[in-house]
PDB file of C-alpha atoms in Angstrom:
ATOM      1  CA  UNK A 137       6.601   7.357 -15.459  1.00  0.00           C
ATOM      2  CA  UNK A 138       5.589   5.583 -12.650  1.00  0.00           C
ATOM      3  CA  UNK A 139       2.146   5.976 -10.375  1.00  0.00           C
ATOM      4  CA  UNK A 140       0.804   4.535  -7.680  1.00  0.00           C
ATOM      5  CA  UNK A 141      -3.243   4.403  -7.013  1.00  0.00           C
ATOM      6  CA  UNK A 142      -5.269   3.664  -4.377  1.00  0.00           C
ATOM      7  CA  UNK A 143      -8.574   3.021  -3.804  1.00  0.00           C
ATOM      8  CA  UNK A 144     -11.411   1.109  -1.580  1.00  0.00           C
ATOM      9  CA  UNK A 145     -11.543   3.818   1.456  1.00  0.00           C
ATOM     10  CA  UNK A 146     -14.336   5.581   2.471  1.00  0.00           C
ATOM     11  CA  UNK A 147     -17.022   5.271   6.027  1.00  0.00           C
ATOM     12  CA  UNK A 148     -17.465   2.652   7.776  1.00  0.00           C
ATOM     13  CA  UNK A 149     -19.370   1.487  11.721  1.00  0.00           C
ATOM     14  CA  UNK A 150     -17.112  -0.211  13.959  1.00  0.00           C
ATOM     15  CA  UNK A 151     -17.075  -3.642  13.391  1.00  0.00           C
ATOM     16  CA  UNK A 152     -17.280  -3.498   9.653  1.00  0.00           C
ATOM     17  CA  UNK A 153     -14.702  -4.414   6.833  1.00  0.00           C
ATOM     18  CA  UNK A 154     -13.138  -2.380   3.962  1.00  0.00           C
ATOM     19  CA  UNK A 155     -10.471  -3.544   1.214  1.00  0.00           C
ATOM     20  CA  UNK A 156      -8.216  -1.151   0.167  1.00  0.00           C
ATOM     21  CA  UNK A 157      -6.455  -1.618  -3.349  1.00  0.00           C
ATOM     22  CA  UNK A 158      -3.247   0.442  -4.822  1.00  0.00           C
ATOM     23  CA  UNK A 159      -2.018  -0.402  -8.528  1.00  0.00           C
ATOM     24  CA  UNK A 160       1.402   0.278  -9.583  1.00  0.00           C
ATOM     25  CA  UNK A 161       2.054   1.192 -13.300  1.00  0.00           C
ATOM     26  CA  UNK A 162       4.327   2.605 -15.242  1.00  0.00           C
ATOM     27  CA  UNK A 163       7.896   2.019 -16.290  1.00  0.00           C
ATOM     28  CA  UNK A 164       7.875  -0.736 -13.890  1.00  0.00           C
ATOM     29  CA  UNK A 165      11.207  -2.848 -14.062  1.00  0.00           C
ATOM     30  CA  UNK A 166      11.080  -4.820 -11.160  1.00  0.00           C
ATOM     31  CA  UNK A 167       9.627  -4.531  -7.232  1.00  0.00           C
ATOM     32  CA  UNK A 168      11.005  -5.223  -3.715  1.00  0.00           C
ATOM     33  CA  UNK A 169       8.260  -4.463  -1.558  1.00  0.00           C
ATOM     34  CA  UNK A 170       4.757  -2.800  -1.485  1.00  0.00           C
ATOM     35  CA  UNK A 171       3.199  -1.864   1.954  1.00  0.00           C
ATOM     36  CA  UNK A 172       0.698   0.200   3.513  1.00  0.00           C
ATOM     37  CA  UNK A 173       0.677   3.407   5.984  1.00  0.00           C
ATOM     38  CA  UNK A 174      -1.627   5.176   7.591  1.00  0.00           C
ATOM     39  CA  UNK A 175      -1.005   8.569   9.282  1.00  0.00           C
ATOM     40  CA  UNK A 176      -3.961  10.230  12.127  1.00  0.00           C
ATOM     41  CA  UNK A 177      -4.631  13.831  12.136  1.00  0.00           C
ATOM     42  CA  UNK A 178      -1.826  14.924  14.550  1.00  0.00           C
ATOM     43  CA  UNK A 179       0.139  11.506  14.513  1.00  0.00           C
ATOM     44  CA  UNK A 180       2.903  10.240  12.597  1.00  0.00           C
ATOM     45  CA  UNK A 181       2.429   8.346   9.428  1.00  0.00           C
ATOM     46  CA  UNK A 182       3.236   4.783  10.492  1.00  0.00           C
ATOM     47  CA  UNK A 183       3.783   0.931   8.940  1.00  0.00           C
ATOM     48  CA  UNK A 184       0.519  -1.014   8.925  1.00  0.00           C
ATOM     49  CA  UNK A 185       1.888  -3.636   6.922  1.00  0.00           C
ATOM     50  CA  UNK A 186       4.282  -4.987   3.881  1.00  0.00           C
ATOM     51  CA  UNK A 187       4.782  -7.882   1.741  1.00  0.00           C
ATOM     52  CA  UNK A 188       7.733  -8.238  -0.246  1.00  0.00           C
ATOM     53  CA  UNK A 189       8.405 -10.079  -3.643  1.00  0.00           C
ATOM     54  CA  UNK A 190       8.712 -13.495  -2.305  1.00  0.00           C
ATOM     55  CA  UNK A 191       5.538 -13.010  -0.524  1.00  0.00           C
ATOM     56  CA  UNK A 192       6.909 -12.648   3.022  1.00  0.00           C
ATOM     57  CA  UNK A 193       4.731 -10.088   5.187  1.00  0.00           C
ATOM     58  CA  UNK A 194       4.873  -8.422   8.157  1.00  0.00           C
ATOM     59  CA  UNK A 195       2.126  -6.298   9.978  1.00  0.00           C
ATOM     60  CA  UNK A 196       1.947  -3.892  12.882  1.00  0.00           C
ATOM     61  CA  UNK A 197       1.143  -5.141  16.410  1.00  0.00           C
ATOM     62  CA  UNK A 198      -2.501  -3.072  16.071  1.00  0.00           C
ATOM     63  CA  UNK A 199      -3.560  -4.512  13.566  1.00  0.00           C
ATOM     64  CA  UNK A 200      -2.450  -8.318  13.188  1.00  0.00           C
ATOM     65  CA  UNK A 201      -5.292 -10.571  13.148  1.00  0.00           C
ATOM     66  CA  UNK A 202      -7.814  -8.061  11.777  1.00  0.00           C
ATOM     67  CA  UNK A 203      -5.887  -7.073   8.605  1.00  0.00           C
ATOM     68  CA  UNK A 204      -4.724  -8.949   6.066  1.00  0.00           C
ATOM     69  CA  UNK A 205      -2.195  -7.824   2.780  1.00  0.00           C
ATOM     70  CA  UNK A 206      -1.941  -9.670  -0.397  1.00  0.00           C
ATOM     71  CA  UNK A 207      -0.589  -9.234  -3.884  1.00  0.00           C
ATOM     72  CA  UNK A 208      -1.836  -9.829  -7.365  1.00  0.00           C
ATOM     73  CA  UNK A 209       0.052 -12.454  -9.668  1.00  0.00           C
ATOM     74  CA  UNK A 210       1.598  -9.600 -11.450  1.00  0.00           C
ATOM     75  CA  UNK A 211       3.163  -8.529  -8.417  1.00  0.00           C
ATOM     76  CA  UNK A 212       2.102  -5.026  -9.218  1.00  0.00           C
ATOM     77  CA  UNK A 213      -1.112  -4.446  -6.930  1.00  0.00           C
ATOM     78  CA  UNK A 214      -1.429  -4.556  -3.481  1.00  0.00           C
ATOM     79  CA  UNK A 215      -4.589  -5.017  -1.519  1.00  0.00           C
ATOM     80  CA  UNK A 216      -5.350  -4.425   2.450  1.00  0.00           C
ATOM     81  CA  UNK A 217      -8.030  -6.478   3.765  1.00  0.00           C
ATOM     82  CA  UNK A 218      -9.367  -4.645   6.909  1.00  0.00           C
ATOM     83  CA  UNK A 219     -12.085  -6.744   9.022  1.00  0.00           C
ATOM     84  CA  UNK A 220     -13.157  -5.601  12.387  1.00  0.00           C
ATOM     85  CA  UNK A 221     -12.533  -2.235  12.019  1.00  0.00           C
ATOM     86  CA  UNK A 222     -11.923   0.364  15.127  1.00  0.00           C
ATOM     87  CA  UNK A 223     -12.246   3.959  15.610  1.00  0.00           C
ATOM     88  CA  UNK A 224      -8.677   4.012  16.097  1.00  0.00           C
ATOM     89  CA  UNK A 225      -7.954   2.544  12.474  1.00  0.00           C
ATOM     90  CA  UNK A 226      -9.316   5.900  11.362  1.00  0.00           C
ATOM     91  CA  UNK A 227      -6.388   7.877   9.065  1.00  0.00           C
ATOM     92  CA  UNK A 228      -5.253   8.173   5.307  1.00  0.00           C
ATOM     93  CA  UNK A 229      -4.061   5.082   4.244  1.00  0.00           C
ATOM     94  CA  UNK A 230      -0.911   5.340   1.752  1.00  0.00           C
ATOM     95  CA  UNK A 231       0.502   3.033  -0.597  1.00  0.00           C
ATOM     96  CA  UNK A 232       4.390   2.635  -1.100  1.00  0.00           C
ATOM     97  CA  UNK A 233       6.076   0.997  -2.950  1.00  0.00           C
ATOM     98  CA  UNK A 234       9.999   0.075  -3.243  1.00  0.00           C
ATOM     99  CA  UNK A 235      10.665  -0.442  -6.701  1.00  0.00           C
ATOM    100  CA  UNK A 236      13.131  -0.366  -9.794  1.00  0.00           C
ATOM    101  CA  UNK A 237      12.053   1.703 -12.603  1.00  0.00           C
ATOM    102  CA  UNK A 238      13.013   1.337 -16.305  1.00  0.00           C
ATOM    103  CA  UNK A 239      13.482   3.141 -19.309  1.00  0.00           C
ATOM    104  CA  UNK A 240      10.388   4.896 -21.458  1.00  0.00           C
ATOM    105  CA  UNK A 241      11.325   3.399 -24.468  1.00  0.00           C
ATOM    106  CA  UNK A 242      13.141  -0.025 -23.047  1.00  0.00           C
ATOM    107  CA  UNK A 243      11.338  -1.226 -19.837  1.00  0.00           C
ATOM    108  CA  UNK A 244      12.968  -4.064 -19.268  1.00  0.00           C
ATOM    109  CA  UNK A 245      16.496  -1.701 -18.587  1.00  0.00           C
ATOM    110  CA  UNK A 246      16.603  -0.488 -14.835  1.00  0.00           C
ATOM    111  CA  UNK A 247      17.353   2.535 -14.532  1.00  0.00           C
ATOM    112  CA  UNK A 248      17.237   3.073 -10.719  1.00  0.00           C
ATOM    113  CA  UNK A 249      15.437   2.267  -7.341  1.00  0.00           C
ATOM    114  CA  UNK A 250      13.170   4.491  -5.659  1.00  0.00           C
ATOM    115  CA  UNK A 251       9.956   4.064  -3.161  1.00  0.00           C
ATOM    116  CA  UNK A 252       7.006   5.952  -4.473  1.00  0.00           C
ATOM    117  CA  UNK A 253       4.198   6.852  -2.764  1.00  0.00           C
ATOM    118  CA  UNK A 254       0.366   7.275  -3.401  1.00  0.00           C
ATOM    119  CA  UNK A 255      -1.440   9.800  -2.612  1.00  0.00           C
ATOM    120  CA  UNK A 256      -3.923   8.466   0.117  1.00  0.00           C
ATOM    121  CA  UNK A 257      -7.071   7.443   0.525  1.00  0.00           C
ATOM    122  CA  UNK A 258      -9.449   8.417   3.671  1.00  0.00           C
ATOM    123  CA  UNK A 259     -10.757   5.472   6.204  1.00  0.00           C
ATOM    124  CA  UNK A 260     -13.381   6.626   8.617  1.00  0.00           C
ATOM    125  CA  UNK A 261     -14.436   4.181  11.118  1.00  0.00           C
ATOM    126  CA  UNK A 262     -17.899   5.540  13.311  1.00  0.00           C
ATOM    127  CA  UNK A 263     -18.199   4.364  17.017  1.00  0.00           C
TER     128      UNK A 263
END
């Protein structure tokens, strides 16, 4: 009832920029926060950054300055603005999202919390 999507990855030379987009929809009652992670082939998924409802944000030491995150009006779509990209930034980028979901038939009754996830999208930065 609820999906998150991403989108905007794909190859890019050092130096360059990509924006990265993920769209939540669905039974969609309310949300807390929407951020994005990024996990390396042998790493561990980490935080890149978040924003929450009131627009607060907060970004990982590696990437502050180059990246930016912003939200739609609706609240429900997140973007990642990536400028002066590294080899380093290369991973799969994941949405998440901390949210309350509603009913199928009544989505303005909450029915729970829950974070969902997306299901990636590949960033490949060249040297």
């Amino acid at each position: 009832q609820v999906q998150l999507v991403e989108s905007g990855g794909g190859l890019v030379q050092a130096g360059g920029s990509l924006r990265l987009s993920c769209a939540a929809s669905g039974t969609i009652f309310s949300i807390s926060a929407m951020g994005w992670y990024r996990q390396a082939p042998g790493k561990q998924r980490e935080l890149v950054a978040t924003i929450n409802s009131g627009g607060t944000t907060n970004y990982a030491d590696s990437v502050k300055g180059r990246f930016t995150i912003s939200r739609d009006s609706s609240k429900n779509t997140v973007y990642l603005q990536m400028n002066s990209l590294k080899p380093e930034d290369t991973a799969v980028y994941y949405c998440k999202a901390d949210l309350t979901y509603g009913s199928t038939w009544y989505r303005h009754v909450p029915l729970g919390t829950k974070d969902y996830w997306g299901q990636g999208t590949q960033v490949t930065v060249s040297s």
